[in-house]
Amino acid sequence: MYIRNGCRFGFFVRRDSWEREKYAKVLEIEFVIEGKMIKGEPPYFGGFKNPPDHPRAGKIMGPRIVTLNASWAKPKTWSTDAGGNFCWTELNTDEIRNIKD
């Protein structure tokens, strides 16, 4: 989804276990610089060693942490390591507008 959005954050997603009116905005992805391609092989972009500043430095990288924001969540901003699986759907602006109406 990040790549489909021109390597930009700020797109909206819904997890398949959430109610229809709930969605979140993607704020960041661990070790991804906005505007830059994700390192690794799609679709998971893993399989390489964690960088030196990571708690698991030198070990093969697992799931990246994705930071999300949602007005309905407590706390409103949180992180998940489940960003690399297929339980997420991207929402377009029309879908967001329909939820708010």
PDB file of C-alpha atoms in Angstrom:
ATOM      1  CA  MET A   1       0.000   0.000   0.000  1.00  0.00           C
ATOM      2  CA  TYR A   2       2.880   2.323   0.817  1.00  0.00           C
ATOM      3  CA  ILE A   3       4.340   1.774  -2.650  1.00  0.00           C
ATOM      4  CA  ARG A   4       0.929   2.206  -4.348  1.00  0.00           C
ATOM      5  CA  ASN A   5       0.757   5.582  -2.569  1.00  0.00           C
ATOM      6  CA  GLY A   6       3.928   6.829  -4.203  1.00  0.00           C
ATOM      7  CA  CYS A   7       6.111   5.766  -1.246  1.00  0.00           C
ATOM      8  CA  ARG A   8       4.200   8.153   1.016  1.00  0.00           C
ATOM      9  CA  PHE A   9       2.627   7.712   4.440  1.00  0.00           C
ATOM     10  CA  GLY A  10      -0.759   9.177   5.336  1.00  0.00           C
ATOM     11  CA  PHE A  11      -2.977   6.601   3.615  1.00  0.00           C
ATOM     12  CA  PHE A  12      -5.926   5.016   5.412  1.00  0.00           C
ATOM     13  CA  VAL A  13      -6.449   1.360   6.237  1.00  0.00           C
ATOM     14  CA  ARG A  14      -8.975  -0.907   7.899  1.00  0.00           C
ATOM     15  CA  ARG A  15      -8.168  -4.207   9.554  1.00  0.00           C
ATOM     16  CA  ASP A  16     -10.565  -6.988   8.591  1.00  0.00           C
ATOM     17  CA  SER A  17     -11.516  -7.515  12.253  1.00  0.00           C
ATOM     18  CA  TRP A  18     -12.629  -3.876  12.715  1.00  0.00           C
ATOM     19  CA  GLU A  19     -16.151  -2.539  12.357  1.00  0.00           C
ATOM     20  CA  ARG A  20     -16.977  -0.813   9.073  1.00  0.00           C
ATOM     21  CA  GLU A  21     -16.723   2.733  10.448  1.00  0.00           C
ATOM     22  CA  LYS A  22     -13.296   2.202  11.985  1.00  0.00           C
ATOM     23  CA  TYR A  23     -10.143   3.025  10.077  1.00  0.00           C
ATOM     24  CA  ALA A  24      -6.648   4.314  10.788  1.00  0.00           C
ATOM     25  CA  LYS A  25      -4.056   6.494   9.125  1.00  0.00           C
ATOM     26  CA  VAL A  26      -0.584   5.038   8.526  1.00  0.00           C
ATOM     27  CA  LEU A  27       1.954   7.443  10.041  1.00  0.00           C
ATOM     28  CA  GLU A  28       5.211   5.521   9.627  1.00  0.00           C
ATOM     29  CA  ILE A  29       6.796   2.151   8.978  1.00  0.00           C
ATOM     30  CA  GLU A  30       9.875   1.073  10.905  1.00  0.00           C
ATOM     31  CA  PHE A  31      13.136   1.706   9.014  1.00  0.00           C
ATOM     32  CA  VAL A  32      11.314   3.212   6.011  1.00  0.00           C
ATOM     33  CA  ILE A  33      12.157   6.749   4.936  1.00  0.00           C
ATOM     34  CA  GLU A  34       9.129   8.426   3.379  1.00  0.00           C
ATOM     35  CA  GLY A  35       9.617   8.871  -0.334  1.00  0.00           C
ATOM     36  CA  LYS A  36      12.115   5.989  -0.527  1.00  0.00           C
ATOM     37  CA  MET A  37      11.543   2.421  -1.676  1.00  0.00           C
ATOM     38  CA  ILE A  38      11.321  -0.221   1.046  1.00  0.00           C
ATOM     39  CA  LYS A  39      14.435  -2.384   1.333  1.00  0.00           C
ATOM     40  CA  GLY A  40      13.865  -6.110   0.758  1.00  0.00           C
ATOM     41  CA  GLU A  41      11.810  -8.377  -1.498  1.00  0.00           C
ATOM     42  CA  PRO A  42       8.058  -7.833  -1.881  1.00  0.00           C
ATOM     43  CA  PRO A  43       5.524  -8.564  -0.578  1.00  0.00           C
ATOM     44  CA  TYR A  44       7.071  -8.755   2.924  1.00  0.00           C
ATOM     45  CA  PHE A  45      10.288  -6.758   2.345  1.00  0.00           C
ATOM     46  CA  GLY A  46      12.210  -8.785   4.905  1.00  0.00           C
ATOM     47  CA  GLY A  47      15.000 -11.313   4.910  1.00  0.00           C
ATOM     48  CA  PHE A  48      17.889  -8.987   5.723  1.00  0.00           C
ATOM     49  CA  LYS A  49      19.687  -8.158   8.963  1.00  0.00           C
ATOM     50  CA  ASN A  50      18.445  -5.561  11.421  1.00  0.00           C
ATOM     51  CA  PRO A  51      20.467  -2.320  11.438  1.00  0.00           C
ATOM     52  CA  PRO A  52      22.979  -1.582  14.228  1.00  0.00           C
ATOM     53  CA  ASP A  53      20.573   0.658  16.218  1.00  0.00           C
ATOM     54  CA  HIS A  54      17.884  -2.039  16.408  1.00  0.00           C
ATOM     55  CA  PRO A  55      17.442  -4.107  19.618  1.00  0.00           C
ATOM     56  CA  ARG A  56      17.962  -7.234  17.461  1.00  0.00           C
ATOM     57  CA  ALA A  57      20.951  -5.817  15.570  1.00  0.00           C
ATOM     58  CA  GLY A  58      22.562  -8.306  13.221  1.00  0.00           C
ATOM     59  CA  LYS A  59      19.663 -10.795  13.351  1.00  0.00           C
ATOM     60  CA  ILE A  60      17.309 -11.396  10.421  1.00  0.00           C
ATOM     61  CA  MET A  61      14.579  -8.777  10.426  1.00  0.00           C
ATOM     62  CA  GLY A  62      11.076  -9.879  11.290  1.00  0.00           C
ATOM     63  CA  PRO A  63       7.878  -7.865  10.822  1.00  0.00           C
ATOM     64  CA  ARG A  64       8.314  -4.091  10.654  1.00  0.00           C
ATOM     65  CA  ILE A  65       6.500  -1.970  13.224  1.00  0.00           C
ATOM     66  CA  VAL A  66       3.789   0.209  11.668  1.00  0.00           C
ATOM     67  CA  THR A  67       2.547   3.277  13.545  1.00  0.00           C
ATOM     68  CA  LEU A  68      -1.137   4.092  13.095  1.00  0.00           C
ATOM     69  CA  ASN A  69      -3.462   6.868  14.239  1.00  0.00           C
ATOM     70  CA  ALA A  70      -7.232   6.644  14.695  1.00  0.00           C
ATOM     71  CA  SER A  71      -9.647   8.973  16.477  1.00  0.00           C
ATOM     72  CA  TRP A  72     -11.632   6.027  17.892  1.00  0.00           C
ATOM     73  CA  ALA A  73      -8.653   4.189  19.412  1.00  0.00           C
ATOM     74  CA  LYS A  74      -7.241   4.515  22.923  1.00  0.00           C
ATOM     75  CA  PRO A  75      -4.488   5.537  22.678  1.00  0.00           C
ATOM     76  CA  LYS A  76      -5.130   7.362  19.399  1.00  0.00           C
ATOM     77  CA  THR A  77      -1.652   6.506  18.125  1.00  0.00           C
ATOM     78  CA  TRP A  78      -0.275   2.988  18.474  1.00  0.00           C
ATOM     79  CA  SER A  79       2.101   0.554  16.809  1.00  0.00           C
ATOM     80  CA  THR A  80       1.610  -2.945  15.441  1.00  0.00           C
ATOM     81  CA  ASP A  81       3.869  -5.637  14.041  1.00  0.00           C
ATOM     82  CA  ALA A  82       0.964  -7.011  11.966  1.00  0.00           C
ATOM     83  CA  GLY A  83       1.361  -4.519   9.120  1.00  0.00           C
ATOM     84  CA  GLY A  84       2.932  -7.055   6.802  1.00  0.00           C
ATOM     85  CA  ASN A  85       0.052  -9.485   6.633  1.00  0.00           C
ATOM     86  CA  PHE A  86      -3.046  -9.594   4.477  1.00  0.00           C
ATOM     87  CA  CYS A  87      -5.644  -8.566   7.087  1.00  0.00           C
ATOM     88  CA  TRP A  88      -5.589  -4.906   5.945  1.00  0.00           C
ATOM     89  CA  THR A  89      -7.566  -3.089   3.268  1.00  0.00           C
ATOM     90  CA  GLU A  90      -6.666   0.347   1.986  1.00  0.00           C
ATOM     91  CA  LEU A  91      -9.491   2.889   1.956  1.00  0.00           C
ATOM     92  CA  ASN A  92      -9.745   5.618  -0.647  1.00  0.00           C
ATOM     93  CA  THR A  93     -10.925   9.157   0.081  1.00  0.00           C
ATOM     94  CA  ASP A  94     -14.485   8.442  -1.122  1.00  0.00           C
ATOM     95  CA  GLU A  95     -14.781   5.554   1.332  1.00  0.00           C
ATOM     96  CA  ILE A  96     -13.499   7.778   4.165  1.00  0.00           C
ATOM     97  CA  ARG A  97     -15.956  10.528   3.191  1.00  0.00           C
ATOM     98  CA  ASN A  98     -18.878   8.041   3.216  1.00  0.00           C
ATOM     99  CA  ILE A  99     -17.929   6.837   6.699  1.00  0.00           C
ATOM    100  CA  LYS A 100     -17.864  10.406   8.020  1.00  0.00           C
ATOM    101  CA  ASP A 101     -21.232  11.338   6.430  1.00  0.00           C
TER     102      ASP A 101
END
